[in-house]
Short mmCIF file of C-alpha atoms in Angstrom, two decimals:
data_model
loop_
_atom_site.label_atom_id
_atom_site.label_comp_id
_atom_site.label_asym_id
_atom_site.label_seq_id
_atom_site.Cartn_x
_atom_site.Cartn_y
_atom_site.Cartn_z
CA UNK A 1 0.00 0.00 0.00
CA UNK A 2 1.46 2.97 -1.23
CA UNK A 3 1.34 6.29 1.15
CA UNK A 4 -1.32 8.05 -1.60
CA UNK A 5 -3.55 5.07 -0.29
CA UNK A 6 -3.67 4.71 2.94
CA UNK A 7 -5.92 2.06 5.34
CA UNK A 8 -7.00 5.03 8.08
CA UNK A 9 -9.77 4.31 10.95
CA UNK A 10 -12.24 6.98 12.02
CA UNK A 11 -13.30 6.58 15.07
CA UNK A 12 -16.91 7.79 16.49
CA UNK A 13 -19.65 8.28 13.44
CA UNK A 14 -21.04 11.31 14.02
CA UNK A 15 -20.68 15.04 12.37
CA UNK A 16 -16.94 14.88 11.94
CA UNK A 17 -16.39 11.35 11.56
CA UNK A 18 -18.85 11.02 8.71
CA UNK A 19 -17.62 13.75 6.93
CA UNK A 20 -13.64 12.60 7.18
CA UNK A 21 -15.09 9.57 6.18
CA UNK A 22 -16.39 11.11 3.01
CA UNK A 23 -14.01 13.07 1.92
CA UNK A 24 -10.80 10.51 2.56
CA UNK A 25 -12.44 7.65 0.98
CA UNK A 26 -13.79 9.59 -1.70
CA UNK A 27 -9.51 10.45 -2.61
CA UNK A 28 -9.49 6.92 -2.38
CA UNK A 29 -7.79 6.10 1.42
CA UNK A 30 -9.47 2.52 2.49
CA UNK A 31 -11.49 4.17 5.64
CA UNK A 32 -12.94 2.04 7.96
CA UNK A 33 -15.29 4.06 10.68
CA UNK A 34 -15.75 2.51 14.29
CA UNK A 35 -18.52 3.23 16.06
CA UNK A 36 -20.09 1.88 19.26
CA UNK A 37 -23.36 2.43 19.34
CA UNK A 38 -25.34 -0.16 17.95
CA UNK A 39 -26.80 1.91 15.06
CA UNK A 40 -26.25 5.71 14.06
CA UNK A 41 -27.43 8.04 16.73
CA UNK A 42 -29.55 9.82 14.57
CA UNK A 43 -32.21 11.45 17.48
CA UNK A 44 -31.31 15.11 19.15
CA UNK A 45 -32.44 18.47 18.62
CA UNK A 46 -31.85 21.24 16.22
CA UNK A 47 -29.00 22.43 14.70
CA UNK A 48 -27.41 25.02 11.93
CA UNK A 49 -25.41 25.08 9.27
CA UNK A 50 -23.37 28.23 8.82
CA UNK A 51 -20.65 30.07 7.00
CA UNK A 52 -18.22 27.78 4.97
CA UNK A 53 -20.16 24.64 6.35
CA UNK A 54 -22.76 25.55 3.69
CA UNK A 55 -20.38 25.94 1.09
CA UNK A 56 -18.34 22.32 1.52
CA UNK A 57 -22.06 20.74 2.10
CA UNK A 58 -22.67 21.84 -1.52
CA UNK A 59 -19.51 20.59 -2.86
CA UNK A 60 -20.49 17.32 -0.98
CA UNK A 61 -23.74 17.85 -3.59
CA UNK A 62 -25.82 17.38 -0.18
CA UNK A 63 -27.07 21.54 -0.52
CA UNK A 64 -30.36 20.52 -2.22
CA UNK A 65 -31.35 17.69 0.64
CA UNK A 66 -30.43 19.98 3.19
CA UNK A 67 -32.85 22.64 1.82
CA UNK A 68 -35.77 19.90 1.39
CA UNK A 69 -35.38 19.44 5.06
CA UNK A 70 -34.83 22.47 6.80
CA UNK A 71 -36.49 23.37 9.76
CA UNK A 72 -38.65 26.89 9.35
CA UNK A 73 -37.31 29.20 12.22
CA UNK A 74 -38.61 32.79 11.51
CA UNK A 75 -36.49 33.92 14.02
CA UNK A 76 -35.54 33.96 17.63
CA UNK A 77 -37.59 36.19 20.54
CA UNK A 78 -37.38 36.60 24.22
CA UNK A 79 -40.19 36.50 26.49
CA UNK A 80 -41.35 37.08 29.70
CA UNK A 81 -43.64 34.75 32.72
CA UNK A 82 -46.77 35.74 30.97
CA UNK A 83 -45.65 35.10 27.24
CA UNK A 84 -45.39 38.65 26.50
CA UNK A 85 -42.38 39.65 23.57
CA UNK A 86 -39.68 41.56 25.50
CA UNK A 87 -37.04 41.71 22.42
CA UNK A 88 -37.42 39.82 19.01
CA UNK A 89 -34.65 39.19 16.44
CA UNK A 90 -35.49 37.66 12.56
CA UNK A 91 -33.72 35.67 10.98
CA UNK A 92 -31.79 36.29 8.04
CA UNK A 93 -32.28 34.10 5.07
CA UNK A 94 -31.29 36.33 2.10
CA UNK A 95 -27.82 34.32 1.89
CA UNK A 96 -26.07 38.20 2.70
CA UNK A 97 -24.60 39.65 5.30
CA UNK A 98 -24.63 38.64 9.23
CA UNK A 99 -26.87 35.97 10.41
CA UNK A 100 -28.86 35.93 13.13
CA UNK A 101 -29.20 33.42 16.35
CA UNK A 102 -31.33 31.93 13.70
CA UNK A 103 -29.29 30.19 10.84
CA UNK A 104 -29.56 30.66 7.40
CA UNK A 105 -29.89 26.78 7.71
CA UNK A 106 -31.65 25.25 10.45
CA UNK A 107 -32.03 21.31 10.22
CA UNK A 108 -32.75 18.31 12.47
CA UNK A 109 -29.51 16.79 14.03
CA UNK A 110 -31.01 13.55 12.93
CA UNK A 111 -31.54 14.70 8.91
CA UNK A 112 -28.49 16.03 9.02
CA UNK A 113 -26.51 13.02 10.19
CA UNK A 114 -28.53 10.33 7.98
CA UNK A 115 -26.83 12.95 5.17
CA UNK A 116 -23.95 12.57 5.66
CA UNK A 117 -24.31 8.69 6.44
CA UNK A 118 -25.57 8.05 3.58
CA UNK A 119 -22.85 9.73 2.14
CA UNK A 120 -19.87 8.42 3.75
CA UNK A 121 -20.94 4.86 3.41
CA UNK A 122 -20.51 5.16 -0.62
CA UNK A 123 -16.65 5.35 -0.02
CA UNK A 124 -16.21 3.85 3.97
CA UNK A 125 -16.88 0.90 5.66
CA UNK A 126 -19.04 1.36 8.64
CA UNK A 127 -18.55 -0.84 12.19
CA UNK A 128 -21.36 -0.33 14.64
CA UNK A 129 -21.36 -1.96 18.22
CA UNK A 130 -17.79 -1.80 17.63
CA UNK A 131 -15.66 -0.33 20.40
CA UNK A 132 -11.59 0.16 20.50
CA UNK A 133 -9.66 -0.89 24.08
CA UNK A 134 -6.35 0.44 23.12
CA UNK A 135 -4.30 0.99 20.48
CA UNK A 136 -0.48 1.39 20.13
CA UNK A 137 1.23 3.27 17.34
CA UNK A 138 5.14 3.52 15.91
CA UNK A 139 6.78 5.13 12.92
CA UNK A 140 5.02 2.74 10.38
CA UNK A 141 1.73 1.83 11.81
CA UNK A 142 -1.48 2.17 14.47
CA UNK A 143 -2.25 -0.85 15.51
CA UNK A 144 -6.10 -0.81 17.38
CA UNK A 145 -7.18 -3.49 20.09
CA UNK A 146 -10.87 -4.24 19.46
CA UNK A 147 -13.24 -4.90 22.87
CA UNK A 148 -13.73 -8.32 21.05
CA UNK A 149 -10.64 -9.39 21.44
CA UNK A 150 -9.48 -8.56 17.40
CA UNK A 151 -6.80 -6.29 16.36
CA UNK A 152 -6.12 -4.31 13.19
CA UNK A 153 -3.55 -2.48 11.48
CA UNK A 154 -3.88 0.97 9.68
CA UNK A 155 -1.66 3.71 8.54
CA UNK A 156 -3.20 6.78 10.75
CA UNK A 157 -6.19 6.90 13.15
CA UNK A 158 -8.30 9.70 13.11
CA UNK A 159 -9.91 10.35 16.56
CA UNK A 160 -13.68 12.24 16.31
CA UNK A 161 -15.01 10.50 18.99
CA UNK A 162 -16.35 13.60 20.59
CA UNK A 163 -16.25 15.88 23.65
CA UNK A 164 -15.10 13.39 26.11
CA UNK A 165 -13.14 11.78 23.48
CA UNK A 166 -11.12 8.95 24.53
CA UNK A 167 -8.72 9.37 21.77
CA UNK A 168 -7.60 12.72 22.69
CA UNK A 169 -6.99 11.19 26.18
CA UNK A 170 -4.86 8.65 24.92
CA UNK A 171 -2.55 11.10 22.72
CA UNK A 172 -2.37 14.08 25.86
CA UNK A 173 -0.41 14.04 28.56
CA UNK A 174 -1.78 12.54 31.90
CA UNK A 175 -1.92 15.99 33.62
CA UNK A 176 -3.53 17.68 31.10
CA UNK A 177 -6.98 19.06 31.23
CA UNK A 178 -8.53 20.32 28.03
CA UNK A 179 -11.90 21.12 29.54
CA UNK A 180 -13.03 25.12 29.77
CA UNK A 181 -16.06 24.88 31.78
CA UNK A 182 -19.05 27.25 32.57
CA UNK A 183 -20.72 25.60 35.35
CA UNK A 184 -23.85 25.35 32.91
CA UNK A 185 -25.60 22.41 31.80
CA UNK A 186 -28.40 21.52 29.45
CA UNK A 187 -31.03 18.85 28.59
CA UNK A 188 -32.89 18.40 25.18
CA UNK A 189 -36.33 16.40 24.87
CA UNK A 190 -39.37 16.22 22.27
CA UNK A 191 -42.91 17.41 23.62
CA UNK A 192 -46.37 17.47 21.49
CA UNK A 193 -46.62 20.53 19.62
CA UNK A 194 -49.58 23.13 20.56
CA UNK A 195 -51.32 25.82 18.63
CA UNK A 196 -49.39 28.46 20.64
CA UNK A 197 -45.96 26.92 19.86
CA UNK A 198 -45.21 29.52 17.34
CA UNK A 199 -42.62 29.56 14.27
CA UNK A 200 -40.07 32.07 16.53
CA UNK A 201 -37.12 30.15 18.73
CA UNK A 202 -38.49 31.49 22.07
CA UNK A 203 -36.66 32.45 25.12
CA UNK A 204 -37.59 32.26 28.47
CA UNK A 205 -35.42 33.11 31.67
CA UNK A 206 -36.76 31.69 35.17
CA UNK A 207 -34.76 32.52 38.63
CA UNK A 208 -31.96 30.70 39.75
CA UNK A 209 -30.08 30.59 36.16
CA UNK A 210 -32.58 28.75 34.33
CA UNK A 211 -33.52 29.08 30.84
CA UNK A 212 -36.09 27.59 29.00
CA UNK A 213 -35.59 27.61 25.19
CA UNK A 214 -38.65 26.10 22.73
CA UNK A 215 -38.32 25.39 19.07
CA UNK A 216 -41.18 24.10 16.87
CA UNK A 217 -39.76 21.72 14.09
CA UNK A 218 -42.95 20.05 12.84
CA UNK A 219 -46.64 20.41 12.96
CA UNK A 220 -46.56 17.26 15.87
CA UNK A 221 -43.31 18.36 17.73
CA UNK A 222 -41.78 20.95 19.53
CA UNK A 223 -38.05 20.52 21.41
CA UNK A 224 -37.25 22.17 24.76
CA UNK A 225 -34.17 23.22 25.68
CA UNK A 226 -33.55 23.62 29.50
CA UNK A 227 -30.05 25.02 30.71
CA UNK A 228 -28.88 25.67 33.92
CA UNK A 229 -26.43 26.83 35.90
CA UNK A 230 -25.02 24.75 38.68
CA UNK A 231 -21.55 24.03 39.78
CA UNK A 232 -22.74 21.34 42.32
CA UNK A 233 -20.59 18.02 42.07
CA UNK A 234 -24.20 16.77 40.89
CA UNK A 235 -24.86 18.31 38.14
CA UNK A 236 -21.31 17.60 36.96
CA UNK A 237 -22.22 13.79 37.37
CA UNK A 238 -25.51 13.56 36.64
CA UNK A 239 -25.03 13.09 32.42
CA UNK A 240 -23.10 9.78 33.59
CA UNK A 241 -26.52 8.32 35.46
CA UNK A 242 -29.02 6.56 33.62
CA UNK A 243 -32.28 8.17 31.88
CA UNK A 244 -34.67 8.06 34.44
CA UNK A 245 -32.47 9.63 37.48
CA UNK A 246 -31.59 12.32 34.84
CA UNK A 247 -34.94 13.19 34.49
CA UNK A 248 -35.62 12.97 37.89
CA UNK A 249 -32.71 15.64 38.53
CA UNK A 250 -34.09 18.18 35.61
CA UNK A 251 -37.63 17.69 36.67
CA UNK A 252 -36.61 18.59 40.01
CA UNK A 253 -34.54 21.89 39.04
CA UNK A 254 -37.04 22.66 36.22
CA UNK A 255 -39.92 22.55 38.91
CA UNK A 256 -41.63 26.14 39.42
CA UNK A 257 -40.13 27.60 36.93
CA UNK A 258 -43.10 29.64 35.54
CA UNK A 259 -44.13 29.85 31.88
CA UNK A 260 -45.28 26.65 30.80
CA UNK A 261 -42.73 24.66 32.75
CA UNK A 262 -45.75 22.67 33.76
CA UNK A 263 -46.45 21.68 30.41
CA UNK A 264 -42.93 20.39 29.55
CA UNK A 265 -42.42 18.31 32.71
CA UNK A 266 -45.31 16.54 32.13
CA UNK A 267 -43.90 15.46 28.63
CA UNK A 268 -40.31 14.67 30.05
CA UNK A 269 -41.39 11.72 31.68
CA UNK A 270 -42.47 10.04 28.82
CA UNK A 271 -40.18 11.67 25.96
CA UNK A 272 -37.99 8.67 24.37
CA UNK A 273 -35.85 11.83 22.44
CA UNK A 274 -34.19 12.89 25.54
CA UNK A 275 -30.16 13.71 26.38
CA UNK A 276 -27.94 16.14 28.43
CA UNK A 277 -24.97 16.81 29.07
CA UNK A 278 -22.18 19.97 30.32
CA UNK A 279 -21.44 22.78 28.05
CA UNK A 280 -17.61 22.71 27.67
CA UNK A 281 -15.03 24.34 25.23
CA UNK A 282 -11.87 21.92 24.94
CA UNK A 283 -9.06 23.89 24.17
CA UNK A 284 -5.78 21.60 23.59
CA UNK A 285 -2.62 22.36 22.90
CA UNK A 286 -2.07 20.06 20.33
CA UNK A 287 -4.66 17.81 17.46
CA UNK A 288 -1.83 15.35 17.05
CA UNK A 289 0.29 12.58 17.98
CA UNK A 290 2.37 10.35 15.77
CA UNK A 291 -0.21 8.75 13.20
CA UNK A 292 -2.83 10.05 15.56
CA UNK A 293 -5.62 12.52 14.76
CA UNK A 294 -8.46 14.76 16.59
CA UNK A 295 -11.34 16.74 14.48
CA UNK A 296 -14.25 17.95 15.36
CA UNK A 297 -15.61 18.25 19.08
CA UNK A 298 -12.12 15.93 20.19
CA UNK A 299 -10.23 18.89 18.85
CA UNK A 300 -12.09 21.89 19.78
CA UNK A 301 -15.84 21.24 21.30
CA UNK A 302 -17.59 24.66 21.13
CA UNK A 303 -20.67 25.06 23.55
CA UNK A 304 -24.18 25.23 21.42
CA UNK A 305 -23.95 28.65 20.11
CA UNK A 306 -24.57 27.07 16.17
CA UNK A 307 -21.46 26.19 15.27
CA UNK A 308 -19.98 22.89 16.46
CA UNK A 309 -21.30 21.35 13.22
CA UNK A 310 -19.95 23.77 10.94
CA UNK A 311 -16.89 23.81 12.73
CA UNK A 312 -16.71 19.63 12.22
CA UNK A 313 -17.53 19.49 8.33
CA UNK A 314 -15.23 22.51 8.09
CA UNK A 315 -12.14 20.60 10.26
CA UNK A 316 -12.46 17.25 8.35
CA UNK A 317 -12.59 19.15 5.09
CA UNK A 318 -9.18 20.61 5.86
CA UNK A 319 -7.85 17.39 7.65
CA UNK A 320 -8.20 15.20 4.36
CA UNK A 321 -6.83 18.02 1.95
CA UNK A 322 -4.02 17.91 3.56
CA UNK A 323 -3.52 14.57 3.80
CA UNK A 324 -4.00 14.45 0.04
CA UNK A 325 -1.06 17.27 -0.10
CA UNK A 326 1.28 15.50 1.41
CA UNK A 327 0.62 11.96 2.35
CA UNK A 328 4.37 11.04 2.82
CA UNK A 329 4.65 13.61 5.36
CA UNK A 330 1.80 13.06 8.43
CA UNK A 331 3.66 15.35 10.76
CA UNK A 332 3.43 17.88 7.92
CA UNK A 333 0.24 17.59 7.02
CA UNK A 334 -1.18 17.17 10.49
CA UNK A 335 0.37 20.32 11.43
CA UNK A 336 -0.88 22.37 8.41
CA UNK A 337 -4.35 21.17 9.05
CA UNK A 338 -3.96 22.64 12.64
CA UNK A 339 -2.14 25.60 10.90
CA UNK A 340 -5.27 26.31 8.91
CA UNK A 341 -8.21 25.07 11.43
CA UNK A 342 -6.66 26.93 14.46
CA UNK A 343 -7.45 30.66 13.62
CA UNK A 344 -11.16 30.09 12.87
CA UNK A 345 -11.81 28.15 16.28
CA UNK A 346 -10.07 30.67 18.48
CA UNK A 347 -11.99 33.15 16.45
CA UNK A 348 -15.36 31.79 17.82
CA UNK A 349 -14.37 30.56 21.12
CA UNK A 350 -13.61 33.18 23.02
CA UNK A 351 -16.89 34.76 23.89
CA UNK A 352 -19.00 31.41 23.80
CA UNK A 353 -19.10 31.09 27.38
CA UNK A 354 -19.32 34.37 28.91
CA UNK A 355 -22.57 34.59 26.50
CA UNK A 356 -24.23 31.70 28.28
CA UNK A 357 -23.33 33.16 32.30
CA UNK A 358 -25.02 36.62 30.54
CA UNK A 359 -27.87 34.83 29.73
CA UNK A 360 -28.60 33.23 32.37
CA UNK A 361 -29.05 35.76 35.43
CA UNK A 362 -29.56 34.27 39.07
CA UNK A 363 -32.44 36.90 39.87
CA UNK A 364 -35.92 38.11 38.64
CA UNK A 365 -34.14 41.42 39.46
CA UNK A 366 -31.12 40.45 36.67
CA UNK A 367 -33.80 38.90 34.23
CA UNK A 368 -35.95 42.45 34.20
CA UNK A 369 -32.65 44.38 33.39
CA UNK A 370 -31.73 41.63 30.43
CA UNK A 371 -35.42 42.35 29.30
CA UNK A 372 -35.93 45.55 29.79
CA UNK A 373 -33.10 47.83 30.04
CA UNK A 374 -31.62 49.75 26.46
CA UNK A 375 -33.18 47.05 24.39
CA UNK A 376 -30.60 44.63 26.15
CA UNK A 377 -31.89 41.00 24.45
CA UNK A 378 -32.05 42.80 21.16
CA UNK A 379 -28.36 44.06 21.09
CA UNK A 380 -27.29 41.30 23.24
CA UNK A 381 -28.45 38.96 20.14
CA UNK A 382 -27.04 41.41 17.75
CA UNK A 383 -23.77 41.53 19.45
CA UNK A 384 -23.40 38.02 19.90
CA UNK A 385 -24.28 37.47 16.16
CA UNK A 386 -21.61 40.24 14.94
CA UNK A 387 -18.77 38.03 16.43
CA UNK A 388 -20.25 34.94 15.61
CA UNK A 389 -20.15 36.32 12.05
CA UNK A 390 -17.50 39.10 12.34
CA UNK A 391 -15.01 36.64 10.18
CA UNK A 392 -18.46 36.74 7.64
CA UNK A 393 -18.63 38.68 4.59
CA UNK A 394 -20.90 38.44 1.52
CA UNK A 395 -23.18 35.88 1.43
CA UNK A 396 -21.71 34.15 4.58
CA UNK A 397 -19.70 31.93 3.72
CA UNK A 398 -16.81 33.18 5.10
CA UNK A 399 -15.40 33.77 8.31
CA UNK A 400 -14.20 37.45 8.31
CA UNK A 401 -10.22 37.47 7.00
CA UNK A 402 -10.53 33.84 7.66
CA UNK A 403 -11.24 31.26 4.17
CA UNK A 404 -11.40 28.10 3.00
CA UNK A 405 -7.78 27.03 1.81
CA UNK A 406 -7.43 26.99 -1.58
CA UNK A 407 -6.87 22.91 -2.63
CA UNK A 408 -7.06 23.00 -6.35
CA UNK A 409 -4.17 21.48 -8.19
CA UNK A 410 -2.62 24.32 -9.82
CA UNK A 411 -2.12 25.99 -6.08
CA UNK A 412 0.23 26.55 -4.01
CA UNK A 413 0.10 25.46 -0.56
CA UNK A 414 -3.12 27.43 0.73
CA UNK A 415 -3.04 30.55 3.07
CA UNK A 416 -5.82 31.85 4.46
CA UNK A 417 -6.99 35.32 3.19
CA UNK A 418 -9.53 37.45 2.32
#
């Protein structure tokens, strides 16, 4: 096997594993994805497509699906106990300019993954209920210990096996912690849809740094988003317990809450679409190890401000062009992919979690000043869209001074620019 053609396992099949998937067997790399769920873990809530994530989903010809499922989302609005608008932001769908909280292209996680699924498995071999021990690497070779007792050789292993990726723990030092944390956590379920569920992304703060969040994606179902901040050793540990004492905690904190709280406990107990987990940024110093690879959230998780998918199909883009550059060089090619991925994740990080501590004040006192005081939601929405899409110029697809490397043949190696 020559290095042009490489045998390279992905591991974890979601966002970015799919889409490295694609795009190195599609250059013709023998890619073999593990994953260990049983099947593809196509449920969750909503999510966006933004900037240069729309523009490789078109190359990937997968533009025209997307827009046959998105999700109508007129725009985003706050609210107060008694439903009334306190601040109301629309969305921008013109293709121009800066987006708003709502995303030029809002789409089910679930429609989005079977995508690219269906996409990937044209040119990769897909392993569910498959699950790696440990694997061991040297100058010529990974070599990955199966939970089954198998092993398997390949030239490079490419780690997307999210957040708390196990990869990235393998390739880091022992003392070193990755995680940026906010103290916030959030849980996503599926109620019926009412007549009053509108087509706005509404926004409801409670007391005690809750925040209610419900999105209308069908004419059957709405989602609610609940986040919350709590540093107890708890809440930190409660994503790790099974289903029902996770509901149990959320119903618990979620109790009182005004609005139609009510409403959406009553639905959590019997909502099969449920899931939570801790808003985290990981911030590492270093993607790479040897023949070892992180993309996506095991690189760079990003809390859910709309672009942790973006920022996947955008990393494993870059990650297998420059593989294809120089495939007789991993260092080299590792490190330009980091070179090139690096300035348009610090670019969005920064203010990701300061934005969810603002929005989620401990008082009715704090909540009445977000509401009411100099049209605070409105440019607090407006603010936090201009840096989201400060790198974003025409019809926003960029990222600001920040683009897509060039990878066409008669290039030179790519630079970002303008």
């Amino acid at each position: 096997m020559n290095n042009s053609n490489q045998k390279i396992v992905v591991v974890g099949a979601g966002f970015a594993g799919l889409s490295a998937a694609y795009w190195l067997g599609r250059q013709g790399h023998q890619v073999v994805v593990i994953e260990r769920s049983a099947a593809l873990r196509d449920s969750g809530a909503q999510v966006d497509l933004r900037a240069q994530g729309v523009e490789i989903v078109e190359r990937m010809g997968l533009l025209d699906a997307v827009k046959e499922r998105q999700v109508h989302e007129a725009g985003f609005e706050m609210i107060d106990e008694s439903g009334d608008v306190k601040s109301r932001m629309m969305a921008n769908t013109s293709g121009r300019g800066t987006e708003s909280m709502t995303a030029e292209y809002e789409i089910m996680r679930g429609d989005m993954l079977r995508l690219l699924y269906d996409a990937a498995r044209e040119h990769a071999e897909i392993r569910f209920d498959t699950t790696i021990e440990h694997f061991e690497q040297d100058e010529e070779k990974v070599t990955v210990r199966f939970a089954d007792g198998s092993s398997e050789t390949f030239d490079l292993l490419v780690g997307a096996d999210g957040q708390g990726s196990r990869i990235r723990r393998a390739i880091l030092p022992d003392d070193a912690d990755p995680y940026r944390r906010a103290g916030v956590h959030v849980a996503y379920w599926i109620v019926p849809r009412e007549p009053s569920d509108g087509d706005f992304a509404t926004m409801y703060n409670a007391p005690g740094g809750r925040l209610l969040i419900r999105r209308s994606h069908s004419d059957t179902e709405t989602q609610i988003y609940f986040f919350l901040r709590d540093t107890s050793p708890e809440a930190r540990a409660i994503h790790r317990k099974d289903v029902d004492e996770q509901k149990r905690f959320w119903t618990q904190k979620l109790r009182g809450a005004g609005w139609q709280s009510d409403r959406f406990l009553a639905a959590l107990k019997t909502s099969d679409n449920f899931y939570s987990h801790e808003i985290a940024q990981i911030v590492s110093d270093t993607w790479h190890q040897g023949r070892v690879v992180l993309v996506g959230d095991a690189a760079h998780a990003l809390p859910p401000m709309g672009w942790g998918v973006t920022s996947s199909i955008i990393g494993s883009y870059i990650l297998a062009h420059e593989l294809q550059r120089t495939p007789e060089n991993l260092p080299a090619a590792f490190a330009a992919y980091e070179s090139a991925m690096r300035p348009f994740i610090t670019s969005i990080q920064p203010p990701s979690l300061r934005f969810f501590r603002i929005l989620l004040p401990s008082t009715q006192a704090g909540i009445r000043m977000l509401h009411t005081v100099g049209r605070a939601a409105r440019v607090l929405m407006l603010s936090i869209s201009k840096v989201r899409a400060r790198f974003s110029t025409g019809r926003g697809r960029r990222s600001g001074t920040w683009a897509l490397p060039d990878y066409t043949p008669a290039t030179a190696r790519p630079a970002n620019r303008p």
